[in-house]
Each structure stands twice: as C-alpha cells, then as structure tokens.
Tab-separated table of N, CA and C in Angstrom:
chain	number	residue	atom	x	y	z
J	5	ASN	N	-65.299	108.377	141.013
J	5	ASN	CA	-64.896	107.598	139.858
J	5	ASN	C	-66.114	107.211	139.013
J	6	VAL	N	-67.139	106.678	139.646
J	6	VAL	CA	-68.306	106.203	138.903
J	6	VAL	C	-69.044	107.367	138.239
J	7	VAL	N	-69.221	108.460	138.962
J	7	VAL	CA	-69.950	109.606	138.411
J	7	VAL	C	-69.183	110.192	137.221
J	8	TYR	N	-67.941	110.539	137.428
J	8	TYR	CA	-67.158	111.183	136.380
J	8	TYR	C	-66.891	110.250	135.204
J	9	LYS	N	-66.479	109.030	135.501
J	9	LYS	CA	-66.148	108.092	134.418
J	9	LYS	C	-67.364	107.761	133.570
J	10	SER	N	-68.532	107.700	134.186
J	10	SER	CA	-69.734	107.427	133.406
J	10	SER	C	-69.974	108.546	132.395
J	11	TYR	N	-69.881	109.785	132.852
J	11	TYR	CA	-70.083	110.924	131.946
J	11	TYR	C	-68.991	110.972	130.883
J	12	GLU	N	-67.768	110.689	131.299
J	12	GLU	CA	-66.641	110.689	130.372
J	12	GLU	C	-66.803	109.610	129.302
J	13	LEU	N	-67.166	108.406	129.728
J	13	LEU	CA	-67.320	107.298	128.784
J	13	LEU	C	-68.382	107.608	127.739
J	14	THR	N	-69.515	108.130	128.164
J	14	THR	CA	-70.574	108.460	127.211
J	14	THR	C	-70.096	109.509	126.213
J	15	MET	N	-69.327	110.493	126.684
J	15	MET	CA	-68.812	111.499	125.760
J	15	MET	C	-67.852	110.861	124.747
J	16	PHE	N	-66.957	110.009	125.225
J	16	PHE	CA	-66.008	109.361	124.320
J	16	PHE	C	-66.727	108.470	123.309
J	17	GLU	N	-67.745	107.738	123.770
J	17	GLU	CA	-68.502	106.874	122.864
J	17	GLU	C	-69.305	107.687	121.847
J	18	SER	N	-69.720	108.880	122.230
J	18	SER	CA	-70.508	109.739	121.344
J	18	SER	C	-69.644	110.539	120.377
J	19	ALA	N	-68.363	110.573	120.603
J	19	ALA	CA	-67.472	111.419	119.806
J	19	ALA	C	-67.508	111.085	118.315
J	20	SER	N	-67.834	109.857	117.987
J	20	SER	CA	-67.867	109.482	116.565
J	20	SER	C	-68.865	110.333	115.781
J	21	GLU	N	-69.813	110.958	116.489
J	21	GLU	CA	-70.813	111.794	115.835
J	21	GLU	C	-70.277	113.172	115.451
J	22	TRP	N	-69.147	113.587	116.029
J	22	TRP	CA	-68.659	114.929	115.740
J	22	TRP	C	-67.161	115.046	115.471
J	23	VAL	N	-66.419	113.950	115.573
J	23	VAL	CA	-64.990	114.027	115.238
J	23	VAL	C	-64.821	114.265	113.737
J	24	GLN	N	-63.677	114.783	113.371
J	24	GLN	CA	-63.481	115.179	111.980
J	24	GLN	C	-62.485	114.313	111.217
J	25	THR	N	-61.714	113.491	111.928
J	25	THR	CA	-60.723	112.678	111.234
J	25	THR	C	-60.740	111.243	111.778
J	26	ASP	N	-60.166	110.342	111.006
J	26	ASP	CA	-60.045	108.951	111.456
J	26	ASP	C	-59.147	108.852	112.689
J	27	LEU	N	-58.129	109.693	112.749
J	27	LEU	CA	-57.233	109.694	113.901
J	27	LEU	C	-57.993	110.083	115.170
J	28	GLU	N	-58.838	111.110	115.098
J	28	GLU	CA	-59.649	111.496	116.251
J	28	GLU	C	-60.601	110.370	116.639
J	29	ARG	N	-61.187	109.735	115.657
J	29	ARG	CA	-62.106	108.628	115.925
J	29	ARG	C	-61.380	107.514	116.677
J	30	ARG	N	-60.212	107.156	116.222
J	30	ARG	CA	-59.429	106.098	116.861
J	30	ARG	C	-59.012	106.499	118.279
J	31	MET	N	-58.618	107.758	118.445
J	31	MET	CA	-58.212	108.244	119.755
J	31	MET	C	-59.370	108.126	120.759
J	32	PHE	N	-60.579	108.534	120.343
J	32	PHE	CA	-61.727	108.449	121.237
J	32	PHE	C	-62.143	107.004	121.488
J	33	GLU	N	-61.950	106.114	120.523
J	33	GLU	CA	-62.220	104.697	120.757
J	33	GLU	C	-61.313	104.149	121.850
J	34	LEU	N	-60.033	104.514	121.797
J	34	LEU	CA	-59.081	104.054	122.809
J	34	LEU	C	-59.369	104.675	124.179
J	35	LEU	N	-59.723	105.955	124.182
J	35	LEU	CA	-60.101	106.610	125.440
J	35	LEU	C	-61.331	105.933	126.046
J	36	ALA	N	-62.308	105.600	125.209
J	36	ALA	CA	-63.517	104.929	125.688
J	36	ALA	C	-63.176	103.556	126.266
J	37	LYS	N	-62.304	102.841	125.601
J	37	LYS	CA	-61.910	101.512	126.083
J	37	LYS	C	-61.282	101.616	127.474
J	38	ASP	N	-60.397	102.588	127.661
J	38	ASP	CA	-59.749	102.765	128.950
J	38	ASP	C	-60.746	103.219	130.012
J	39	SER	N	-61.615	104.155	129.674
J	39	SER	CA	-62.624	104.635	130.626
J	39	SER	C	-63.593	103.528	131.010
J	40	ARG	N	-63.957	102.678	130.055
J	40	ARG	CA	-64.875	101.566	130.333
J	40	ARG	C	-64.259	100.635	131.383
J	41	ARG	N	-62.960	100.385	131.260
J	41	ARG	CA	-62.260	99.524	132.216
J	41	ARG	C	-62.268	100.157	133.615
J	42	HIS	N	-61.957	101.441	133.698
J	42	HIS	CA	-61.966	102.138	134.988
J	42	HIS	C	-63.366	102.151	135.597
J	43	LEU	N	-64.357	102.439	134.770
J	43	LEU	CA	-65.732	102.514	135.244
J	43	LEU	C	-66.210	101.148	135.741
J	44	GLU	N	-65.877	100.107	135.032
J	44	GLU	CA	-66.288	98.765	135.446
J	44	GLU	C	-65.708	98.428	136.818
J	45	PHE	N	-64.459	98.782	137.041
J	45	PHE	CA	-63.856	98.567	138.359
J	45	PHE	C	-64.626	99.349	139.417
J	46	GLY	N	-64.927	100.620	139.138
J	46	GLY	CA	-65.666	101.452	140.086
J	46	GLY	C	-67.060	100.916	140.377
J	47	LEU	N	-67.736	100.443	139.355
J	47	LEU	CA	-69.081	99.880	139.553
J	47	LEU	C	-69.031	98.617	140.407
J	48	ARG	N	-68.075	97.760	140.145
J	48	ARG	CA	-67.960	96.525	140.936
J	48	ARG	C	-67.607	96.854	142.385
J	49	HIS	N	-66.745	97.835	142.583
J	49	HIS	CA	-66.403	98.233	143.946
J	49	HIS	C	-67.624	98.842	144.642
J	50	THR	N	-68.394	99.638	143.924
J	50	THR	CA	-69.613	100.235	144.466
J	50	THR	C	-70.595	99.147	144.895
J	51	GLU	N	-70.748	98.157	144.042
J	51	GLU	CA	-71.641	97.038	144.353
J	51	GLU	C	-71.179	96.318	145.621
J	52	TRP	N	-69.883	96.060	145.709
J	52	TRP	CA	-69.327	95.386	146.883
J	52	TRP	C	-69.526	96.242	148.134
J	53	PHE	N	-69.217	97.529	148.041
J	53	PHE	CA	-69.333	98.431	149.194
J	53	PHE	C	-70.764	98.476	149.713
J	54	GLY	N	-71.718	98.587	148.804
J	54	GLY	CA	-73.123	98.629	149.202
J	54	GLY	C	-73.582	97.356	149.879
J	55	ARG	N	-73.003	96.261	149.478
J	55	ARG	CA	-73.413	94.962	150.012
J	55	ARG	C	-72.750	94.645	151.354
J	56	TYR	N	-71.474	94.971	151.517
J	56	TYR	CA	-70.725	94.496	152.671
J	56	TYR	C	-70.333	95.554	153.693
J	57	HIS	N	-70.446	96.795	153.375
J	57	HIS	CA	-70.063	97.842	154.317
J	57	HIS	C	-71.268	98.219	155.173
J	58	PRO	N	-71.057	98.389	156.487
J	58	PRO	CA	-72.185	98.813	157.334
J	58	PRO	C	-72.770	100.138	156.828
J	59	GLN	N	-74.045	100.170	156.659
J	59	GLN	CA	-74.767	101.333	156.148
J	59	GLN	C	-74.243	101.762	154.771
J	60	GLY	N	-73.790	100.784	154.005
J	60	GLY	CA	-73.182	101.063	152.706
J	60	GLY	C	-74.103	101.794	151.752
J	61	ASP	N	-75.361	101.383	151.674
J	61	ASP	CA	-76.293	102.039	150.746
J	61	ASP	C	-76.472	103.512	151.075
J	62	ARG	N	-76.626	103.821	152.364
J	62	ARG	CA	-76.806	105.214	152.778
J	62	ARG	C	-75.554	106.034	152.473
J	63	LYS	N	-74.401	105.451	152.757
J	63	LYS	CA	-73.145	106.162	152.495
J	63	LYS	C	-72.943	106.373	151.001
J	64	LEU	N	-73.292	105.375	150.210
J	64	LEU	CA	-73.157	105.531	148.759
J	64	LEU	C	-73.994	106.691	148.239
J	65	MET	N	-75.199	106.846	148.754
J	65	MET	CA	-76.062	107.945	148.302
J	65	MET	C	-75.425	109.296	148.626
J	66	THR	N	-74.765	109.379	149.780
J	66	THR	CA	-74.053	110.607	150.146
J	66	THR	C	-72.892	110.850	149.182
J	67	TYR	N	-72.133	109.808	148.899
J	67	TYR	CA	-71.004	109.947	147.977
J	67	TYR	C	-71.477	110.347	146.582
J	68	PHE	N	-72.560	109.726	146.130
J	68	PHE	CA	-73.083	110.079	144.808
J	68	PHE	C	-73.564	111.530	144.774
J	69	SER	N	-74.237	111.972	145.829
J	69	SER	CA	-74.704	113.361	145.870
J	69	SER	C	-73.539	114.338	145.786
J	70	ARG	N	-72.502	114.066	146.524
J	70	ARG	CA	-71.319	114.945	146.485
J	70	ARG	C	-70.648	114.906	145.120
J	71	GLY	N	-70.488	113.714	144.573
J	71	GLY	CA	-69.857	113.586	143.259
J	71	GLY	C	-70.665	114.262	142.174
J	72	GLU	N	-71.984	114.117	142.233
J	72	GLU	CA	-72.857	114.751	141.239
J	72	GLU	C	-72.794	116.269	141.347
J	73	ALA	N	-72.773	116.805	142.577
J	73	ALA	CA	-72.679	118.259	142.759
J	73	ALA	C	-71.342	118.781	142.223
J	74	ALA	N	-70.275	118.052	142.491
J	74	ALA	CA	-68.964	118.473	141.989
J	74	ALA	C	-68.936	118.433	140.461
J	75	LEU	N	-69.500	117.384	139.889
J	75	LEU	CA	-69.528	117.278	138.428
J	75	LEU	C	-70.344	118.397	137.806
J	76	VAL	N	-71.514	118.684	138.359
J	76	VAL	CA	-72.354	119.726	137.766
J	76	VAL	C	-71.661	121.084	137.862
J	77	ASN	N	-70.930	121.327	138.949
J	77	ASN	CA	-70.172	122.579	139.033
J	77	ASN	C	-69.112	122.637	137.938
J	78	GLU	N	-68.464	121.523	137.713
J	78	GLU	CA	-67.450	121.489	136.662
J	78	GLU	C	-68.081	121.715	135.285
J	79	LEU	N	-69.209	121.077	135.032
J	79	LEU	CA	-69.890	121.241	133.748
J	79	LEU	C	-70.345	122.689	133.548
J	80	ARG	N	-70.829	123.301	134.607
J	80	ARG	CA	-71.364	124.660	134.507
J	80	ARG	C	-70.284	125.727	134.504
J	81	LEU	N	-69.206	125.507	135.231
J	81	LEU	CA	-68.197	126.552	135.386
J	81	LEU	C	-67.043	126.436	134.398
J	82	SER	N	-67.008	125.357	133.642
J	82	SER	CA	-65.937	125.160	132.669
J	82	SER	C	-66.408	125.638	131.301
J	83	GLY	N	-66.525	126.948	131.163
J	83	GLY	CA	-67.023	127.535	129.929
J	83	GLY	C	-66.192	127.190	128.710
J	84	ALA	N	-64.886	127.127	128.874
J	84	ALA	CA	-64.027	126.834	127.724
J	84	ALA	C	-64.349	125.461	127.139
J	85	ASP	N	-64.518	124.474	127.996
J	85	ASP	CA	-64.855	123.128	127.527
J	85	ASP	C	-66.235	123.097	126.877
J	86	ARG	N	-67.203	123.679	127.569
J	86	ARG	CA	-68.586	123.673	127.088
J	86	ARG	C	-68.686	124.401	125.742
J	87	GLU	N	-68.076	125.566	125.650
J	87	GLU	CA	-68.162	126.345	124.417
J	87	GLU	C	-67.403	125.681	123.276
J	88	ALA	N	-66.271	125.047	123.595
J	88	ALA	CA	-65.527	124.328	122.554
J	88	ALA	C	-66.357	123.172	122.009
J	89	LEU	N	-67.048	122.459	122.892
J	89	LEU	CA	-67.911	121.366	122.443
J	89	LEU	C	-69.051	121.880	121.563
J	90	VAL	N	-69.629	123.016	121.929
J	90	VAL	CA	-70.721	123.593	121.145
J	90	VAL	C	-70.237	123.931	119.736
J	91	VAL	N	-69.087	124.553	119.635
J	91	VAL	CA	-68.542	124.916	118.322
J	91	VAL	C	-68.191	123.657	117.527
J	92	LEU	N	-67.534	122.713	118.158
J	92	LEU	CA	-67.145	121.477	117.482
J	92	LEU	C	-68.357	120.678	117.035
J	93	MET	N	-69.328	120.508	117.923
J	93	MET	CA	-70.518	119.712	117.600
J	93	MET	C	-71.394	120.401	116.558
J	94	GLY	N	-71.394	121.721	116.554
J	94	GLY	CA	-72.202	122.467	115.594
J	94	GLY	C	-71.537	122.601	114.244
J	95	GLY	N	-70.231	122.405	114.210
J	95	GLY	CA	-69.506	122.541	112.951
J	95	GLY	C	-68.999	123.948	112.697
J	96	GLY	N	-68.949	124.770	113.747
J	96	GLY	CA	-68.417	126.121	113.607
J	96	GLY	C	-69.185	127.098	114.471
J	97	VAL	N	-68.613	128.269	114.648
J	97	VAL	CA	-69.221	129.296	115.479
J	97	VAL	C	-70.576	129.724	114.934
J	98	GLU	N	-70.677	129.800	113.617
J	98	GLU	CA	-71.931	130.241	113.000
J	98	GLU	C	-73.082	129.260	113.216
J	99	ALA	N	-72.773	128.036	113.622
J	99	ALA	CA	-73.807	127.026	113.878
J	99	ALA	C	-73.873	126.675	115.367
J	100	ALA	N	-73.640	127.670	116.209
J	100	ALA	CA	-73.618	127.436	117.654
J	100	ALA	C	-74.951	126.892	118.164
J	101	ALA	N	-76.063	127.339	117.611
J	101	ALA	CA	-77.375	126.858	118.069
J	101	ALA	C	-77.508	125.355	117.839
J	102	VAL	N	-76.993	124.882	116.730
J	102	VAL	CA	-76.996	123.440	116.445
J	102	VAL	C	-76.119	122.723	117.467
J	103	GLY	N	-74.960	123.317	117.770
J	103	GLY	CA	-74.049	122.740	118.759
J	103	GLY	C	-74.667	122.657	120.134
J	104	VAL	N	-75.433	123.679	120.522
J	104	VAL	CA	-76.099	123.659	121.829
J	104	VAL	C	-77.107	122.512	121.880
J	105	GLU	N	-77.860	122.310	120.804
J	105	GLU	CA	-78.829	121.202	120.766
J	105	GLU	C	-78.117	119.850	120.852
J	106	LYS	N	-76.981	119.730	120.179
J	106	LYS	CA	-76.227	118.474	120.241
J	106	LYS	C	-75.628	118.258	121.633
J	107	LEU	N	-75.201	119.353	122.272
J	107	LEU	CA	-74.692	119.239	123.633
J	107	LEU	C	-75.821	118.824	124.579
J	108	LYS	N	-77.000	119.350	124.375
J	108	LYS	CA	-78.173	118.965	125.176
J	108	LYS	C	-78.435	117.463	125.019
J	109	THR	N	-78.379	116.983	123.796
J	109	THR	CA	-78.568	115.553	123.539
J	109	THR	C	-77.490	114.727	124.235
J	110	LEU	N	-76.240	115.210	124.196
J	110	LEU	CA	-75.156	114.514	124.883
J	110	LEU	C	-75.411	114.473	126.388
J	111	ARG	N	-75.806	115.589	126.979
J	111	ARG	CA	-76.059	115.633	128.430
J	111	ARG	C	-77.217	114.709	128.806
J	112	GLU	N	-78.247	114.634	127.966
J	112	GLU	CA	-79.353	113.703	128.218
J	112	GLU	C	-78.845	112.258	128.194
J	113	ARG	N	-78.035	111.946	127.209
J	113	ARG	CA	-77.480	110.592	127.084
J	113	ARG	C	-76.560	110.272	128.264
J	114	GLN	N	-75.750	111.250	128.672
J	114	GLN	CA	-74.849	111.025	129.800
J	114	GLN	C	-75.636	110.700	131.071
J	115	LEU	N	-76.678	111.463	131.339
J	115	LEU	CA	-77.491	111.220	132.531
J	115	LEU	C	-78.161	109.851	132.457
J	116	SER	N	-78.743	109.537	131.318
J	116	SER	CA	-79.420	108.255	131.137
J	116	SER	C	-78.445	107.090	131.306
J	117	ASP	N	-77.280	107.191	130.682
J	117	ASP	CA	-76.275	106.129	130.797
J	117	ASP	C	-75.797	105.972	132.239
J	118	TYR	N	-75.595	107.091	132.913
J	118	TYR	CA	-75.160	107.069	134.319
J	118	TYR	C	-76.177	106.314	135.172
J	119	LEU	N	-77.428	106.671	135.025
J	119	LEU	CA	-78.486	106.009	135.808
J	119	LEU	C	-78.595	104.526	135.452
J	120	ASP	N	-78.460	104.202	134.172
J	120	ASP	CA	-78.502	102.799	133.742
J	120	ASP	C	-77.326	102.010	134.304
J	121	ARG	N	-76.162	102.624	134.324
J	121	ARG	CA	-74.985	101.916	134.842
J	121	ARG	C	-75.136	101.626	136.330
J	122	LEU	N	-75.672	102.589	137.062
J	122	LEU	CA	-75.906	102.342	138.481
J	122	LEU	C	-76.979	101.266	138.672
J	123	ALA	N	-78.011	101.297	137.858
J	123	ALA	CA	-79.061	100.281	137.941
J	123	ALA	C	-78.488	98.891	137.685
J	124	SER	N	-77.448	98.811	136.857
J	124	SER	CA	-76.847	97.506	136.551
J	124	SER	C	-76.200	96.858	137.767
J	125	VAL	N	-75.911	97.661	138.801
J	125	VAL	CA	-75.364	97.102	140.043
J	125	VAL	C	-76.364	97.243	141.193
J	126	GLY	N	-77.638	97.415	140.837
J	126	GLY	CA	-78.703	97.398	141.830
J	126	GLY	C	-78.970	98.718	142.541
J	127	ILE	N	-78.529	99.831	141.971
J	127	ILE	CA	-78.739	101.128	142.612
J	127	ILE	C	-79.716	101.950	141.782
J	128	ASP	N	-80.839	102.302	142.389
J	128	ASP	CA	-81.819	103.167	141.732
J	128	ASP	C	-81.537	104.597	142.178
J	129	ARG	N	-80.807	105.307	141.366
J	129	ARG	CA	-80.391	106.667	141.725
J	129	ARG	C	-81.375	107.718	141.219
J	130	LEU	N	-82.282	107.342	140.347
J	130	LEU	CA	-83.207	108.318	139.756
J	130	LEU	C	-83.913	109.187	140.793
J	131	PRO	N	-84.480	108.607	141.873
J	131	PRO	CA	-85.183	109.461	142.834
J	131	PRO	C	-84.267	110.457	143.557
J	132	GLY	N	-82.984	110.148	143.671
J	132	GLY	CA	-82.099	111.010	144.449
J	132	GLY	C	-81.052	111.746	143.655
J	133	VAL	N	-81.068	111.594	142.335
J	133	VAL	CA	-80.032	112.243	141.533
J	133	VAL	C	-80.063	113.758	141.781
J	134	HIS	N	-78.903	114.356	141.831
J	134	HIS	CA	-78.806	115.785	142.120
J	134	HIS	C	-79.628	116.553	141.086
J	135	PRO	N	-80.566	117.392	141.545
J	135	PRO	CA	-81.445	118.099	140.601
J	135	PRO	C	-80.691	118.969	139.596
J	136	ALA	N	-79.570	119.535	140.008
J	136	ALA	CA	-78.802	120.377	139.081
J	136	ALA	C	-78.130	119.537	137.999
J	137	LEU	N	-77.791	118.295	138.320
J	137	LEU	CA	-77.221	117.421	137.301
J	137	LEU	C	-78.292	117.053	136.285
J	138	ALA	N	-79.475	116.741	136.782
J	138	ALA	CA	-80.588	116.452	135.881
J	138	ALA	C	-80.923	117.679	135.033
J	139	ALA	N	-80.806	118.861	135.610
J	139	ALA	CA	-81.113	120.096	134.883
J	139	ALA	C	-80.133	120.355	133.746
J	140	GLN	N	-78.928	119.806	133.831
J	140	GLN	CA	-77.959	119.972	132.746
J	140	GLN	C	-78.479	119.375	131.447
J	141	ALA	N	-79.306	118.353	131.562
J	141	ALA	CA	-79.888	117.737	130.365
J	141	ALA	C	-80.917	118.660	129.727
J	142	GLU	N	-81.472	119.556	130.516
J	142	GLU	CA	-82.452	120.521	129.995
J	142	GLU	C	-81.778	121.789	129.475
J	143	ASP	N	-80.757	122.255	130.210
J	143	ASP	CA	-80.076	123.489	129.841
J	143	ASP	C	-78.568	123.336	130.057
J	144	PRO	N	-77.869	122.790	129.069
J	144	PRO	CA	-76.443	122.547	129.238
J	144	PRO	C	-75.599	123.820	129.259
J	145	MET	N	-76.216	124.960	128.991
J	145	MET	CA	-75.476	126.218	128.976
J	145	MET	C	-75.592	126.986	130.291
J	146	SER	N	-76.318	126.436	131.265
J	146	SER	CA	-76.479	127.092	132.557
J	146	SER	C	-75.124	127.259	133.233
J	147	THR	N	-74.957	128.378	133.921
J	147	THR	CA	-73.677	128.657	134.574
J	147	THR	C	-73.823	128.911	136.077
J	148	ASP	N	-74.965	128.584	136.651
J	148	ASP	CA	-75.161	128.783	138.088
J	148	ASP	C	-74.355	127.757	138.873
J	149	LYS	N	-73.672	128.219	139.915
J	149	LYS	CA	-72.907	127.315	140.768
J	149	LYS	C	-73.844	126.591	141.722
J	150	VAL	N	-73.509	125.339	142.037
J	150	VAL	CA	-74.311	124.498	142.917
J	150	VAL	C	-73.571	124.324	144.237
J	151	ALA	N	-74.282	124.450	145.337
J	151	ALA	CA	-73.674	124.232	146.648
J	151	ALA	C	-73.511	122.736	146.890
J	152	VAL	N	-72.324	122.359	147.313
J	152	VAL	CA	-72.066	120.971	147.681
J	152	VAL	C	-72.370	120.867	149.167
J	153	ARG	N	-73.466	120.212	149.490
J	153	ARG	CA	-73.926	120.111	150.872
J	153	ARG	C	-72.960	119.264	151.692
J	154	GLU	N	-72.605	119.783	152.825
J	154	GLU	CA	-71.756	119.025	153.756
J	154	GLU	C	-72.637	118.029	154.515
J	155	VAL	N	-72.180	116.835	154.636
J	155	VAL	CA	-72.905	115.813	155.384
J	155	VAL	C	-72.130	115.544	156.663
J	156	ARG	N	-72.802	115.696	157.776
J	156	ARG	CA	-72.148	115.492	159.075
J	156	ARG	C	-72.091	114.004	159.407
J	157	ARG	N	-70.990	113.624	159.989
J	157	ARG	CA	-70.853	112.234	160.425
J	157	ARG	C	-71.624	112.048	161.727
J	158	ARG	N	-72.217	110.901	161.829
J	158	ARG	CA	-72.977	110.600	163.040
J	158	ARG	C	-72.208	109.700	163.938
C-alpha cells in the first residue's frame, strides 16, 4: 500500500502539468485526494507496526523490498502505460523525446516523495531502497525484469 500509493499519489499530483482539460484536472485532484487518504492510513499503520511488532523494523524492510521489486517490475513491464505517458507528457508521438524526459522527472519525483514520506514516519529507506527502483529515475524506459528475492522465515 505505502509503496504503490506513494508513487500513485505523486503521479496524480503531477498530472496538472500534462492534463489537457479542466475535467481531467479535476479528476486527478479527486484521485489524489483519495490516494492521500489511503497512503496516510498506510503510513500510520507502518509507523505502528515498526514500533509495536516484534522485529517490526526488520520485517518492514523486507516488505518494502518486496513491494519495491514488484512495483519496478510493473513500471518496466507495463509498456502500454509507460508509452502512453510518454506520448501524453510530450504532447504527441513526434515529441516522444520530450515525453521521456518528463517521465524521467516524474520518476525522480516519485522516488524522492516516497523516501520523504517514509522519513516522515521515522524510516530511512534510502540506504536499502531497491536499486532497480532507484534506476527507474535514471532510465524510465528500461524493460529488464527484476527478481523478487524470496525471504525465508526464521
């Protein structure tokens, strides 16, 4: 919830930069409002879990690693979404290079916002953030699949 909703919220909040109508702008404002509510619940639950669950901090890092790997696979393997965003953000197929740069900026903002949101509940995820998720901010057009590491229970 926290990983996906954070990325989703940043995209919805950024939509005002590339939407084409007032109706789209309003729709993304409402989507952002709903996502913000869901994310806030997830962050508060994360904070509680880390504080009161035995080995909560260690378990949270495992959950974040899995969630980040799943998200990066979705970002990389969902070509239709990625390419549609590039065309929309660039203003057309002929301006795809502009769209790729704007998508790169969005991915950088998403990662930064995600890390900031976790920091707001006392979690420093920067040292452990999934490297492939961080790499999306450098190359949002990458299509390599990421292995989701299985963590054995002790």
